[in-house]
Amino acid sequence: MTLLEVRDLRVTYPGGAAAVRGVDLTLPAGRKLGIAGESGCGKSTLALALLRLLPAGTEVSGRVLLDGEDVLTMRWGRVRAVRWAGASIVFQGAMHSLNPVHRVGDQIAEPVLLHRRASRARARALAGELLERVGLSAARATAYPHQLSGGQRQRVMIAMALACAPRLIVADEPTTALDVMVQAQILRLIEESVTGHDLGLIMISHDLSVLARTCDRLAVMYAGRVVEEGPAGAVHERALHPYAAALSAAFPRVGDPASRFAPRGLPGDPPDPAALPAGCAFHPRCPVAREECATDDIALREAAGSRRAACVLVPGTAGGRPVPGTAGGRPVPGAGRGDRPPDGPPADPSGRTA
């Protein structure tokens, strides 16, 4: 059953910044979709658009169907109800989202009082149950946010998101500020909450390795568009789009000799959404760009293995394959400029080997 369906979603901020450009996504109930990309690629804008949380003056078009109902055309009273009972957001940086002068138990209980019409005693009891569900003692309900660690505060945010039993959870960089041990605990908690209660999850991150471990499918965004989408493990290990390959290469694989030669990211930054380049928006940074990339803006193409990619190097279902000049889908130095064998030494700009 389809829980969320996004069709041709476009978001333009005042001043002409096209932050989201024609995004199509589908999320069945009980499944997990990851959205990856650098800062400025439109990930958080997409998340805010799903629940109409964008600032006044922002132009939004397209369709956002949650259980078949279009969020973008709902009356405001219905939107307020959907924001808790239909879908909840876990924001990055819990300290900025929690009220510092209220106890965390009261903050978890507040949406229960407003949206589930529970008594105050029942709301407080449910807040304690939710804290225990996310691995904290119910006694922590009396604590203020500053009395909790970063990982504990993030658990409180997850408990708050679950308070009204939503059908969809949107997690926007929920582990960015946490150390790797706490990060692993939070990711496991989110995954258990989704799979154990047949929820849908959209997780946003710049880290493909995190999304590949947590999600079923993965969509990679660049300059407001989805440039690759498919099974999470396949996108991470055998990217079809050069940008997805570069993101994957930014995280070396322990024990993988080829990753020693992989570049650690890309030079430059994503383009200004108010002044996008002609053709493929990624072509000024692409290591394997062709002449036509400067003029042709390629739409997402179907590829083998239930995948899609927006690149001239992806001919379609008969030949979807990793980007040429990559090792296991990861770009290697010299790709498109005189490739070297993946197990050989890196090439310098003159073409000599080190």
PDB file of N, CA and C in Angstrom, residues 52 133 178 181 199 213 219 231 234 268 286 290 309 326:
ATOM      1  N   ARG A  52       4.103  21.313   4.529  1.00  0.00           N
ATOM      2  CA  ARG A  52       3.786  22.734   4.387  1.00  0.00           C
ATOM      3  C   ARG A  52       4.366  23.563   5.526  1.00  0.00           C
ATOM      4  N   ARG A 133      10.122   3.441  25.636  1.00  0.00           N
ATOM      5  CA  ARG A 133      10.153   2.829  24.305  1.00  0.00           C
ATOM      6  C   ARG A 133      11.414   3.232  23.536  1.00  0.00           C
ATOM      7  N   LEU A 178      25.967  13.621  16.614  1.00  0.00           N
ATOM      8  CA  LEU A 178      26.218  12.583  17.611  1.00  0.00           C
ATOM      9  C   LEU A 178      27.482  11.804  17.270  1.00  0.00           C
ATOM     10  N   MET A 181      29.042   5.934  18.270  1.00  0.00           N
ATOM     11  CA  MET A 181      28.386   4.928  19.102  1.00  0.00           C
ATOM     12  C   MET A 181      26.924   5.298  19.339  1.00  0.00           C
ATOM     13  N   LEU A 199       5.302   1.768  10.046  1.00  0.00           N
ATOM     14  CA  LEU A 199       5.347   3.171   9.661  1.00  0.00           C
ATOM     15  C   LEU A 199       6.144   3.332   8.374  1.00  0.00           C
ATOM     16  N   ARG A 213      22.742   1.509   5.202  1.00  0.00           N
ATOM     17  CA  ARG A 213      22.529   0.543   6.293  1.00  0.00           C
ATOM     18  C   ARG A 213      21.110   0.584   6.823  1.00  0.00           C
ATOM     19  N   ALA A 219      17.420   7.872  -2.622  1.00  0.00           N
ATOM     20  CA  ALA A 219      17.333   8.895  -3.667  1.00  0.00           C
ATOM     21  C   ALA A 219      18.433   9.917  -3.411  1.00  0.00           C
ATOM     22  N   PRO A 231      17.515   0.746  -5.103  1.00  0.00           N
ATOM     23  CA  PRO A 231      17.812   0.026  -3.871  1.00  0.00           C
ATOM     24  C   PRO A 231      19.041   0.628  -3.184  1.00  0.00           C
ATOM     25  N   ALA A 234      22.566  -0.963  -3.642  1.00  0.00           N
ATOM     26  CA  ALA A 234      23.068  -0.878  -5.018  1.00  0.00           C
ATOM     27  C   ALA A 234      23.528   0.531  -5.356  1.00  0.00           C
ATOM     28  N   GLY A 268      34.693  22.301  -5.282  1.00  0.00           N
ATOM     29  CA  GLY A 268      33.592  23.224  -5.507  1.00  0.00           C
ATOM     30  C   GLY A 268      32.379  22.932  -4.650  1.00  0.00           C
ATOM     31  N   CYS A 286      31.542  17.610 -12.842  1.00  0.00           N
ATOM     32  CA  CYS A 286      31.532  16.178 -13.170  1.00  0.00           C
ATOM     33  C   CYS A 286      32.861  15.734 -13.775  1.00  0.00           C
ATOM     34  N   ARG A 290      30.468  15.120 -20.677  1.00  0.00           N
ATOM     35  CA  ARG A 290      30.625  15.175 -22.127  1.00  0.00           C
ATOM     36  C   ARG A 290      30.154  16.539 -22.636  1.00  0.00           C
ATOM     37  N   ALA A 309      18.274   6.953 -13.111  1.00  0.00           N
ATOM     38  CA  ALA A 309      19.393   7.885 -13.039  1.00  0.00           C
ATOM     39  C   ALA A 309      19.256   8.926 -14.138  1.00  0.00           C
ATOM     40  N   THR A 326      34.992   4.306 -12.892  1.00  0.00           N
ATOM     41  CA  THR A 326      34.810   4.106 -11.464  1.00  0.00           C
ATOM     42  C   THR A 326      35.200   2.695 -11.100  1.00  0.00           C
TER      43      THR A 326
END
